[in-house]
Amino acid sequence: MNRVVVTGLGAVSALGSSVDALMAGIAAGTSGVKYMEGWSEYKGLRSLVGAPVVLENVKDIPRKQRRSMGRMSIMAVQAANEAIADAGLEQDVITSGRTGCIVGSTMGGAEALYESYKTILAEHDLAELSSMSFFQCVSHTAVMNLTQYLGIKGTVMATSAACASALQAIGAGCDLIRLGKQDVVLCGGAEELHPTVTGSFDILFATSTHFNDKPESASRPFDRDRDGLVCGEGSGIIVLEEYEHAVARGAHIYAELIGYDTSGSGAHISQSDKSSMVRCLKNALADADVQPEDVDYISAHATATIHGDGQEGSAIKEVFPASVPVNSLKGYIGHTLGASGAIELAAVLKMMQNNLVYPTLNLDTVAEECEGINHVRSLLNKELNIVVKNCFAFGGINASLVCRKIK
Amino acid sequence: MDEIIKMTNEVFVDSFEMEEEQLTEDATIFDDLGLDSLDMVDMVVALQKKFNVKIRDDERVRNIRTLGDVYRYIELLRDEGVTSDTSA
């Protein structure tokens, strides 16, 4: 099988519209979580916090390409532009047919879906719908718009597995390159913040509701006082490339993707399941042909839900030595759902490059059920050669990725 | 008519990011203004909102070629009493 490496990173998040802005925010210990003005108008919505993106330079995208884009597609384009520039990919490579694109999301454009149904349901009249409603609503809106914008003619797919969507996109892209079907694949995810999205978690009692007056403290993975996730938004795009292809053009290589697994729990529609997480992690390590003790750092999914963090902590404790550093990045940027795997992987690979692990923000007191693993509580300087990224989604869909630095 | 022109031009500025100086009466919708078939759907939706009319199924929309055709079509609707949302 071909070897797969990462040669470009792009991210749009609540901390800014670039990977550098993301890393600067993380380094400064900044939370992008805000009180969401206007959300209190929704009856039954108790979580009034979110991690919104401030969109910039939207009109850099020509109107005819932008008209079919909602927020998530615009964020995906901006992240992809950054990733392509970072990778130094030339236009002829992007449009060659040997470059593909896989971008996942939990759902289509939340704002477009809301506005479309609002328009239709007001008078049960379809005549007021814009021709662009469909293109902004559909589940594959981000990848569809992105590939039209870039002129990509290779494999185009949209993964949809809630919070594992982006990591599944990266895993699927990895497989395409391993099998020799593509030389380059732009992979990642995109998601929009919207009261209906937060509301879907809120009615399940999975959101943070006690920190509306202290939004920067609301997203607190593994912490004793955590009370649920805080939705964020953004996009992460990762350039995957066949190793020889990358070497031949002298590309900078962040890491090699050496192991991946995605698998179901078959256990519960919403409850995280430790045993299936253990299986996913072991499968990914086996695929990578590395031992648990070889892993230098784990970037946890840990969204700050009561049940999920405990199950993931227990799974990590069972699989890995207690010395392996673990953090979650969701205190900084909230839970970006279908984008989280890619945005967070961009940050992880930057940390790997600099041999630094940033602490889990808002982790003041480790919850009893999350003890027994090496939580990163302050900036850690450590040689990072092998790292693991987790994404565990509603529907019992798990995904883990193993990356190794190329020296 | 001046009010119809003003309101129609507002649709093209707001919906299609046109510059005022592009909006001449003889400008063709497709070639000069660069709209396509998808934009035409949205032009109809925007005109419906602007003038409070229902025109999606009006066959006469298909004959529109220039911005002047849009002005005259709206004027016709006003004369037919279909829209009163213009003081022109």
mmCIF file of C-alpha atoms in Angstrom, chain B residues 6-88:
data_model
loop_
_atom_site.group_PDB
_atom_site.id
_atom_site.type_symbol
_atom_site.label_atom_id
_atom_site.label_comp_id
_atom_site.label_asym_id
_atom_site.label_seq_id
_atom_site.Cartn_x
_atom_site.Cartn_y
_atom_site.Cartn_z
ATOM 1 C CA LYS B 6 -35.189 52.671 -8.601
ATOM 2 C CA MET B 7 -36.797 49.669 -6.902
ATOM 3 C CA THR B 8 -35.790 47.224 -9.653
ATOM 4 C CA ASN B 9 -32.220 48.470 -9.567
ATOM 5 C CA GLU B 10 -32.205 47.949 -5.804
ATOM 6 C CA VAL B 11 -33.035 44.291 -6.457
ATOM 7 C CA PHE B 12 -30.039 43.959 -8.754
ATOM 8 C CA VAL B 13 -27.717 45.742 -6.329
ATOM 9 C CA ASP B 14 -28.908 43.825 -3.267
ATOM 10 C CA SER B 15 -29.361 40.367 -4.796
ATOM 11 C CA PHE B 16 -26.619 40.286 -7.420
ATOM 12 C CA GLU B 17 -24.054 42.737 -6.078
ATOM 13 C CA MET B 18 -24.294 44.929 -9.190
ATOM 14 C CA GLU B 19 -22.815 48.413 -9.363
ATOM 15 C CA GLU B 20 -25.307 51.198 -10.114
ATOM 16 C CA GLU B 21 -23.417 52.222 -13.256
ATOM 17 C CA GLN B 22 -23.928 48.741 -14.758
ATOM 18 C CA LEU B 23 -27.683 49.130 -14.545
ATOM 19 C CA THR B 24 -28.648 50.706 -17.832
ATOM 20 C CA GLU B 25 -31.946 50.136 -19.562
ATOM 21 C CA ASP B 26 -30.404 48.355 -22.542
ATOM 22 C CA ALA B 27 -28.149 46.072 -20.450
ATOM 23 C CA THR B 28 -28.895 42.443 -21.275
ATOM 24 C CA ILE B 29 -29.548 40.300 -18.233
ATOM 25 C CA PHE B 30 -27.381 37.357 -19.275
ATOM 26 C CA ASP B 31 -24.551 38.862 -21.318
ATOM 27 C CA ASP B 32 -24.097 42.344 -19.888
ATOM 28 C CA LEU B 33 -25.096 41.714 -16.276
ATOM 29 C CA GLY B 34 -23.749 38.152 -16.175
ATOM 30 C CA LEU B 35 -26.759 36.456 -14.631
ATOM 31 C CA ASP B 36 -27.537 32.825 -15.472
ATOM 32 C CA SER B 37 -30.610 30.599 -15.271
ATOM 33 C CA LEU B 38 -30.223 30.091 -11.506
ATOM 34 C CA ASP B 39 -29.961 33.841 -10.986
ATOM 35 C CA MET B 40 -33.144 34.284 -13.028
ATOM 36 C CA VAL B 41 -35.003 32.140 -10.497
ATOM 37 C CA ASP B 42 -33.703 34.367 -7.717
ATOM 38 C CA MET B 43 -34.459 37.515 -9.702
ATOM 39 C CA VAL B 44 -38.095 36.422 -9.848
ATOM 40 C CA VAL B 45 -38.127 35.655 -6.113
ATOM 41 C CA ALA B 46 -36.555 39.027 -5.325
ATOM 42 C CA LEU B 47 -38.961 40.907 -7.600
ATOM 43 C CA GLN B 48 -41.867 39.087 -5.955
ATOM 44 C CA LYS B 49 -40.724 40.298 -2.564
ATOM 45 C CA LYS B 50 -39.905 43.812 -3.709
ATOM 46 C CA PHE B 51 -43.200 44.430 -5.481
ATOM 47 C CA ASN B 52 -45.384 42.047 -3.480
ATOM 48 C CA VAL B 53 -46.444 40.035 -6.526
ATOM 49 C CA LYS B 54 -46.650 36.377 -7.567
ATOM 50 C CA ILE B 55 -45.004 36.076 -10.957
ATOM 51 C CA ARG B 56 -43.202 32.731 -10.894
ATOM 52 C CA ASP B 57 -45.734 31.153 -13.241
ATOM 53 C CA ASP B 58 -46.184 34.191 -15.475
ATOM 54 C CA GLU B 59 -45.009 33.163 -18.972
ATOM 55 C CA ARG B 60 -44.081 36.770 -19.760
ATOM 56 C CA VAL B 61 -41.065 36.471 -17.454
ATOM 57 C CA ARG B 62 -39.497 34.200 -20.072
ATOM 58 C CA ASN B 63 -39.443 37.043 -22.584
ATOM 59 C CA ILE B 64 -37.287 39.300 -20.429
ATOM 60 C CA ARG B 65 -33.948 39.995 -22.118
ATOM 61 C CA THR B 66 -32.850 43.413 -20.870
ATOM 62 C CA LEU B 67 -33.151 45.432 -17.696
ATOM 63 C CA GLY B 68 -35.527 47.688 -19.607
ATOM 64 C CA ASP B 69 -37.740 44.633 -20.194
ATOM 65 C CA VAL B 70 -37.889 44.180 -16.404
ATOM 66 C CA TYR B 71 -38.899 47.817 -15.881
ATOM 67 C CA ARG B 72 -41.631 47.562 -18.525
ATOM 68 C CA TYR B 73 -42.856 44.227 -17.162
ATOM 69 C CA ILE B 74 -43.240 45.678 -13.673
ATOM 70 C CA GLU B 75 -44.942 48.719 -15.169
ATOM 71 C CA LEU B 76 -47.372 46.375 -16.899
ATOM 72 C CA LEU B 77 -48.097 44.623 -13.619
ATOM 73 C CA ARG B 78 -48.782 48.001 -12.036
ATOM 74 C CA ASP B 79 -51.114 48.959 -14.878
ATOM 75 C CA GLU B 80 -52.911 45.626 -14.506
ATOM 76 C CA GLY B 81 -53.341 46.407 -10.821
ATOM 77 C CA VAL B 82 -51.316 43.350 -9.828
ATOM 78 C CA THR B 83 -48.893 45.430 -7.804
ATOM 79 C CA SER B 84 -49.459 48.686 -6.034
ATOM 80 C CA ASP B 85 -46.140 48.621 -4.209
ATOM 81 C CA THR B 86 -44.805 51.476 -6.241
ATOM 82 C CA SER B 87 -45.827 55.070 -6.263
ATOM 83 C CA ALA B 88 -44.746 55.444 -9.894
#
